[in-house]
């Protein structure tokens, strides 16, 4: 399997982890030899309810009996997408919240950028240093990581950067700015949470100059921080909310959400200002609806904070400098890049899935399914501590 994987599938790195997956259930992935891996990564925050959550599977099966795909997005009224958008609107503070469903996080960012330009008639977009919003041309343009951008030039013009959490930089937002795009909690940068009042100050400045605030909740969204969306924790309401990853319990999905009068500008002058074939697809929407219902009607969000406390209590070691993050969006900051690499690779051998963050090389990602049990957390943390002991002993010898 691995040989064919390397031969027939385009690769993203020279050294993929390459587990030969056979099946996955709950908090575990099983390989073709029957070995189990406790999943502390959840498909990089996508499997919010773990693998094959029974309610998500039931919703998909039920929808499969009715129809899969009938028309491009936006032409026909289809129950699952409507119900998802309606339930979402009931759980967020955006006035007359209206949802445009797409296929991935990066496409949702593209839609949000287009919407901001269309609505304001302005071109400049401001994003943050060390931001990650996806990999298509528009979202890649928002990054300030030259090494990753340069080979793909020219990207979209009129992008400026501010430092996340630097209040003095907020002045760079002016009446020329169409939108400020920020991750509510910066993921790839090392799980950086906003300082008290920072997002509110950005929002106030946006209001003063007539710019829109776009918050990218693709990682923290759908309950991961103990709130349905992290912006709710920081008492700020975005003009455009961008979601994805955990939205459909492990199926590909994304969406951008805004006030009705804002988002509907995409349907006029030009008509079809954004179009997509599969956005809002019935199967994906049924999975998204089941996921949203489960997250909003269970204790999962509340338990997220108890689980964070348990991780922080169990994970104490001299090679561990800090545990960053909130709820189940966590990063272990270890003493060096080498320790992070060793820990991630050795953990896989021992049947525990950990992963890197994009930019902070000393970070080890911990973003398990929200459904992970406390017993499973204990099991995984024990392995981490044991491996850190091993790494430390090797370094000494
Ligand atoms: C904060 C953030 N924005 C956007 C994206 C892009 O989402 P996708 O990979 O679904 O295009 C990601 C993916 O990692 C992300 O973490």
PDB file of C-alpha atoms in Angstrom, residues 139-320:
ATOM      1  CA  UNK A 139      -5.708  32.637   0.958  1.00  0.00           C
ATOM      2  CA  UNK A 140      -2.023  32.021   0.251  1.00  0.00           C
ATOM      3  CA  UNK A 141      -1.688  35.747  -0.509  1.00  0.00           C
ATOM      4  CA  UNK A 142      -2.739  36.465   3.084  1.00  0.00           C
ATOM      5  CA  UNK A 143       0.312  34.678   4.439  1.00  0.00           C
ATOM      6  CA  UNK A 144       3.572  36.534   5.102  1.00  0.00           C
ATOM      7  CA  UNK A 145       5.746  33.445   4.717  1.00  0.00           C
ATOM      8  CA  UNK A 146       7.780  34.448   1.652  1.00  0.00           C
ATOM      9  CA  UNK A 147       9.454  31.076   1.232  1.00  0.00           C
ATOM     10  CA  UNK A 148       6.090  29.393   0.753  1.00  0.00           C
ATOM     11  CA  UNK A 149       4.647  32.168  -1.438  1.00  0.00           C
ATOM     12  CA  UNK A 150       7.423  33.217  -3.784  1.00  0.00           C
ATOM     13  CA  UNK A 151       7.401  30.249  -6.180  1.00  0.00           C
ATOM     14  CA  UNK A 152       3.747  30.998  -6.913  1.00  0.00           C
ATOM     15  CA  UNK A 153       3.993  34.729  -7.643  1.00  0.00           C
ATOM     16  CA  UNK A 154       2.190  36.840  -8.680  1.00  0.00           C
ATOM     17  CA  UNK A 155      -0.382  36.455  -5.936  1.00  0.00           C
ATOM     18  CA  UNK A 156      -3.179  38.887  -5.264  1.00  0.00           C
ATOM     19  CA  UNK A 157      -2.072  42.484  -4.652  1.00  0.00           C
ATOM     20  CA  UNK A 158      -2.997  44.951  -1.898  1.00  0.00           C
ATOM     21  CA  UNK A 159      -2.399  42.678   1.054  1.00  0.00           C
ATOM     22  CA  UNK A 160      -0.860  44.306   4.148  1.00  0.00           C
ATOM     23  CA  UNK A 161       0.167  42.682   7.395  1.00  0.00           C
ATOM     24  CA  UNK A 162      -0.198  43.588  11.037  1.00  0.00           C
ATOM     25  CA  UNK A 163       1.209  41.825  14.091  1.00  0.00           C
ATOM     26  CA  UNK A 164      -1.389  39.701  15.872  1.00  0.00           C
ATOM     27  CA  UNK A 165      -2.020  41.113  19.368  1.00  0.00           C
ATOM     28  CA  UNK A 166      -0.099  44.361  18.647  1.00  0.00           C
ATOM     29  CA  UNK A 167      -2.558  47.134  19.411  1.00  0.00           C
ATOM     30  CA  UNK A 168      -0.293  49.818  17.852  1.00  0.00           C
ATOM     31  CA  UNK A 169      -0.602  48.117  14.452  1.00  0.00           C
ATOM     32  CA  UNK A 170      -4.375  48.569  14.429  1.00  0.00           C
ATOM     33  CA  UNK A 171      -3.828  52.080  13.039  1.00  0.00           C
ATOM     34  CA  UNK A 172      -2.796  50.483   9.731  1.00  0.00           C
ATOM     35  CA  UNK A 173      -6.472  49.667   9.219  1.00  0.00           C
ATOM     36  CA  UNK A 174      -7.788  52.673   7.277  1.00  0.00           C
ATOM     37  CA  UNK A 175     -10.614  53.815   5.061  1.00  0.00           C
ATOM     38  CA  UNK A 176      -8.815  52.040   2.203  1.00  0.00           C
ATOM     39  CA  UNK A 177      -9.227  48.670   3.926  1.00  0.00           C
ATOM     40  CA  UNK A 178     -11.919  46.319   2.686  1.00  0.00           C
ATOM     41  CA  UNK A 179     -11.362  43.758   5.424  1.00  0.00           C
ATOM     42  CA  UNK A 180      -9.140  42.576   8.220  1.00  0.00           C
ATOM     43  CA  UNK A 181      -8.785  38.792   8.269  1.00  0.00           C
ATOM     44  CA  UNK A 182      -7.654  37.162  11.487  1.00  0.00           C
ATOM     45  CA  UNK A 183      -7.691  33.678  12.925  1.00  0.00           C
ATOM     46  CA  UNK A 184      -9.548  34.117  16.225  1.00  0.00           C
ATOM     47  CA  UNK A 185      -6.821  31.931  17.727  1.00  0.00           C
ATOM     48  CA  UNK A 186      -3.712  31.671  15.554  1.00  0.00           C
ATOM     49  CA  UNK A 187      -3.090  27.977  14.855  1.00  0.00           C
ATOM     50  CA  UNK A 188      -0.025  27.483  12.664  1.00  0.00           C
ATOM     51  CA  UNK A 189       1.814  30.288  14.467  1.00  0.00           C
ATOM     52  CA  UNK A 190       1.838  28.190  17.634  1.00  0.00           C
ATOM     53  CA  UNK A 191      -1.692  28.408  19.056  1.00  0.00           C
ATOM     54  CA  UNK A 192      -1.569  32.080  19.979  1.00  0.00           C
ATOM     55  CA  UNK A 193      -4.658  33.325  21.808  1.00  0.00           C
ATOM     56  CA  UNK A 194      -5.770  36.942  21.467  1.00  0.00           C
ATOM     57  CA  UNK A 195      -4.898  39.234  24.368  1.00  0.00           C
ATOM     58  CA  UNK A 196      -7.738  40.665  26.422  1.00  0.00           C
ATOM     59  CA  UNK A 197      -9.634  43.259  24.426  1.00  0.00           C
ATOM     60  CA  UNK A 198      -7.456  42.900  21.287  1.00  0.00           C
ATOM     61  CA  UNK A 199     -10.152  41.598  18.954  1.00  0.00           C
ATOM     62  CA  UNK A 200     -12.630  44.143  20.294  1.00  0.00           C
ATOM     63  CA  UNK A 201     -10.169  46.942  19.498  1.00  0.00           C
ATOM     64  CA  UNK A 202      -9.700  45.599  15.964  1.00  0.00           C
ATOM     65  CA  UNK A 203     -13.471  45.429  15.512  1.00  0.00           C
ATOM     66  CA  UNK A 204     -13.920  48.997  16.807  1.00  0.00           C
ATOM     67  CA  UNK A 205     -11.289  50.284  14.382  1.00  0.00           C
ATOM     68  CA  UNK A 206     -12.956  48.387  11.522  1.00  0.00           C
ATOM     69  CA  UNK A 207     -16.266  50.035  12.395  1.00  0.00           C
ATOM     70  CA  UNK A 208     -14.641  53.478  12.512  1.00  0.00           C
ATOM     71  CA  UNK A 209     -13.150  53.155   9.028  1.00  0.00           C
ATOM     72  CA  UNK A 210     -15.885  51.054   7.393  1.00  0.00           C
ATOM     73  CA  UNK A 211     -13.821  47.870   6.987  1.00  0.00           C
ATOM     74  CA  UNK A 212     -15.189  44.389   7.616  1.00  0.00           C
ATOM     75  CA  UNK A 213     -13.779  42.035  10.240  1.00  0.00           C
ATOM     76  CA  UNK A 214     -13.382  38.486   8.937  1.00  0.00           C
ATOM     77  CA  UNK A 215     -12.690  35.879  11.625  1.00  0.00           C
ATOM     78  CA  UNK A 216     -11.290  32.544  10.506  1.00  0.00           C
ATOM     79  CA  UNK A 217     -12.710  29.911  12.883  1.00  0.00           C
ATOM     80  CA  UNK A 218     -11.729  26.968  10.708  1.00  0.00           C
ATOM     81  CA  UNK A 219      -9.636  25.502  13.529  1.00  0.00           C
ATOM     82  CA  UNK A 220     -11.178  26.677  16.806  1.00  0.00           C
ATOM     83  CA  UNK A 221     -14.773  26.461  15.589  1.00  0.00           C
ATOM     84  CA  UNK A 222     -17.365  23.840  16.376  1.00  0.00           C
ATOM     85  CA  UNK A 223     -16.860  23.590  20.105  1.00  0.00           C
ATOM     86  CA  UNK A 224     -13.116  23.057  20.330  1.00  0.00           C
ATOM     87  CA  UNK A 225     -12.550  25.950  22.759  1.00  0.00           C
ATOM     88  CA  UNK A 226     -15.551  25.302  24.984  1.00  0.00           C
ATOM     89  CA  UNK A 227     -17.655  27.741  22.948  1.00  0.00           C
ATOM     90  CA  UNK A 228     -19.269  26.912  19.635  1.00  0.00           C
ATOM     91  CA  UNK A 229     -16.955  29.569  18.148  1.00  0.00           C
ATOM     92  CA  UNK A 230     -13.956  31.140  19.855  1.00  0.00           C
ATOM     93  CA  UNK A 231     -15.139  34.684  19.029  1.00  0.00           C
ATOM     94  CA  UNK A 232     -17.954  34.082  21.520  1.00  0.00           C
ATOM     95  CA  UNK A 233     -15.358  33.709  24.258  1.00  0.00           C
ATOM     96  CA  UNK A 234     -13.779  37.044  23.347  1.00  0.00           C
ATOM     97  CA  UNK A 235     -17.096  38.934  23.107  1.00  0.00           C
ATOM     98  CA  UNK A 236     -16.619  40.190  19.584  1.00  0.00           C
ATOM     99  CA  UNK A 237     -18.845  39.559  16.586  1.00  0.00           C
ATOM    100  CA  UNK A 238     -17.228  39.270  13.141  1.00  0.00           C
ATOM    101  CA  UNK A 239     -18.812  40.739  10.031  1.00  0.00           C
ATOM    102  CA  UNK A 240     -17.874  37.575   8.188  1.00  0.00           C
ATOM    103  CA  UNK A 241     -17.358  34.275   9.967  1.00  0.00           C
ATOM    104  CA  UNK A 242     -15.372  31.604   8.135  1.00  0.00           C
ATOM    105  CA  UNK A 243     -15.788  27.946   9.109  1.00  0.00           C
ATOM    106  CA  UNK A 244     -14.650  24.527   7.937  1.00  0.00           C
ATOM    107  CA  UNK A 245     -12.709  21.514   9.274  1.00  0.00           C
ATOM    108  CA  UNK A 246     -14.828  20.157  12.186  1.00  0.00           C
ATOM    109  CA  UNK A 247     -18.046  21.404  10.588  1.00  0.00           C
ATOM    110  CA  UNK A 248     -19.217  18.139   9.043  1.00  0.00           C
ATOM    111  CA  UNK A 249     -17.767  15.619  11.494  1.00  0.00           C
ATOM    112  CA  UNK A 250     -15.039  14.473   9.088  1.00  0.00           C
ATOM    113  CA  UNK A 251     -16.493  15.202   5.654  1.00  0.00           C
ATOM    114  CA  UNK A 252     -15.162  18.035   3.451  1.00  0.00           C
ATOM    115  CA  UNK A 253     -16.979  21.283   4.119  1.00  0.00           C
ATOM    116  CA  UNK A 254     -16.577  25.007   4.540  1.00  0.00           C
ATOM    117  CA  UNK A 255     -18.796  28.063   4.722  1.00  0.00           C
ATOM    118  CA  UNK A 256     -18.772  31.799   5.199  1.00  0.00           C
ATOM    119  CA  UNK A 257     -21.476  33.536   7.139  1.00  0.00           C
ATOM    120  CA  UNK A 258     -22.484  37.191   7.256  1.00  0.00           C
ATOM    121  CA  UNK A 259     -25.436  39.499   7.722  1.00  0.00           C
ATOM    122  CA  UNK A 260     -28.012  38.942   5.040  1.00  0.00           C
ATOM    123  CA  UNK A 261     -27.591  42.418   3.499  1.00  0.00           C
ATOM    124  CA  UNK A 262     -23.826  41.862   3.239  1.00  0.00           C
ATOM    125  CA  UNK A 263     -23.714  38.331   1.854  1.00  0.00           C
ATOM    126  CA  UNK A 264     -26.505  38.789  -0.632  1.00  0.00           C
ATOM    127  CA  UNK A 265     -24.432  41.333  -2.562  1.00  0.00           C
ATOM    128  CA  UNK A 266     -22.806  38.249  -4.114  1.00  0.00           C
ATOM    129  CA  UNK A 267     -26.027  37.437  -5.943  1.00  0.00           C
ATOM    130  CA  UNK A 268     -26.168  40.689  -7.859  1.00  0.00           C
ATOM    131  CA  UNK A 269     -23.893  42.881 -10.028  1.00  0.00           C
ATOM    132  CA  UNK A 270     -22.491  40.531 -11.076  1.00  0.00           C
ATOM    133  CA  UNK A 271     -25.056  37.789 -10.649  1.00  0.00           C
ATOM    134  CA  UNK A 272     -23.365  34.629  -9.408  1.00  0.00           C
ATOM    135  CA  UNK A 273     -20.567  36.586  -7.703  1.00  0.00           C
ATOM    136  CA  UNK A 274     -19.460  33.282  -6.224  1.00  0.00           C
ATOM    137  CA  UNK A 275     -20.582  29.898  -7.480  1.00  0.00           C
ATOM    138  CA  UNK A 276     -19.774  26.304  -6.654  1.00  0.00           C
ATOM    139  CA  UNK A 277     -21.114  22.974  -7.828  1.00  0.00           C
ATOM    140  CA  UNK A 278     -20.899  20.923  -4.665  1.00  0.00           C
ATOM    141  CA  UNK A 279     -21.152  23.543  -1.887  1.00  0.00           C
ATOM    142  CA  UNK A 280     -24.076  22.634   0.394  1.00  0.00           C
ATOM    143  CA  UNK A 281     -24.143  19.088  -0.992  1.00  0.00           C
ATOM    144  CA  UNK A 282     -26.939  17.118   0.673  1.00  0.00           C
ATOM    145  CA  UNK A 283     -24.777  14.375   2.202  1.00  0.00           C
ATOM    146  CA  UNK A 284     -22.213  16.831   3.541  1.00  0.00           C
ATOM    147  CA  UNK A 285     -24.958  19.100   4.885  1.00  0.00           C
ATOM    148  CA  UNK A 286     -26.715  16.183   6.589  1.00  0.00           C
ATOM    149  CA  UNK A 287     -23.409  15.348   8.302  1.00  0.00           C
ATOM    150  CA  UNK A 288     -22.890  19.015   9.210  1.00  0.00           C
ATOM    151  CA  UNK A 289     -26.391  19.283  10.657  1.00  0.00           C
ATOM    152  CA  UNK A 290     -25.940  16.124  12.759  1.00  0.00           C
ATOM    153  CA  UNK A 291     -22.554  17.411  13.970  1.00  0.00           C
ATOM    154  CA  UNK A 292     -23.912  20.825  14.902  1.00  0.00           C
ATOM    155  CA  UNK A 293     -26.923  19.296  16.669  1.00  0.00           C
ATOM    156  CA  UNK A 294     -24.683  16.986  18.692  1.00  0.00           C
ATOM    157  CA  UNK A 295     -22.217  19.697  19.688  1.00  0.00           C
ATOM    158  CA  UNK A 296     -24.931  22.157  20.695  1.00  0.00           C
ATOM    159  CA  UNK A 297     -27.176  19.703  22.528  1.00  0.00           C
ATOM    160  CA  UNK A 298     -24.607  17.665  24.485  1.00  0.00           C
ATOM    161  CA  UNK A 299     -22.112  18.458  27.253  1.00  0.00           C
ATOM    162  CA  UNK A 300     -19.192  18.209  24.846  1.00  0.00           C
ATOM    163  CA  UNK A 301     -18.300  21.910  24.866  1.00  0.00           C
ATOM    164  CA  UNK A 302     -18.367  22.099  28.651  1.00  0.00           C
ATOM    165  CA  UNK A 303     -16.306  18.898  28.946  1.00  0.00           C
ATOM    166  CA  UNK A 304     -13.717  20.374  26.585  1.00  0.00           C
ATOM    167  CA  UNK A 305     -12.547  22.669  29.371  1.00  0.00           C
ATOM    168  CA  UNK A 306     -12.340  19.803  31.883  1.00  0.00           C
ATOM    169  CA  UNK A 307     -10.289  17.851  29.343  1.00  0.00           C
ATOM    170  CA  UNK A 308      -7.959  20.831  28.838  1.00  0.00           C
ATOM    171  CA  UNK A 309      -7.377  20.908  32.610  1.00  0.00           C
ATOM    172  CA  UNK A 310      -6.633  17.184  32.611  1.00  0.00           C
ATOM    173  CA  UNK A 311      -4.073  17.531  29.789  1.00  0.00           C
ATOM    174  CA  UNK A 312      -2.401  20.398  31.648  1.00  0.00           C
ATOM    175  CA  UNK A 313      -2.330  18.425  34.886  1.00  0.00           C
ATOM    176  CA  UNK A 314      -0.895  15.256  33.321  1.00  0.00           C
ATOM    177  CA  UNK A 315       1.594  16.800  30.935  1.00  0.00           C
ATOM    178  CA  UNK A 316       4.394  18.097  33.122  1.00  0.00           C
ATOM    179  CA  UNK A 317       7.980  17.393  32.154  1.00  0.00           C
ATOM    180  CA  UNK A 318      11.358  19.120  32.047  1.00  0.00           C
ATOM    181  CA  UNK A 319      11.384  18.967  28.208  1.00  0.00           C
ATOM    182  CA  UNK A 320       8.013  20.690  28.123  1.00  0.00           C
TER     183      UNK A 320
END
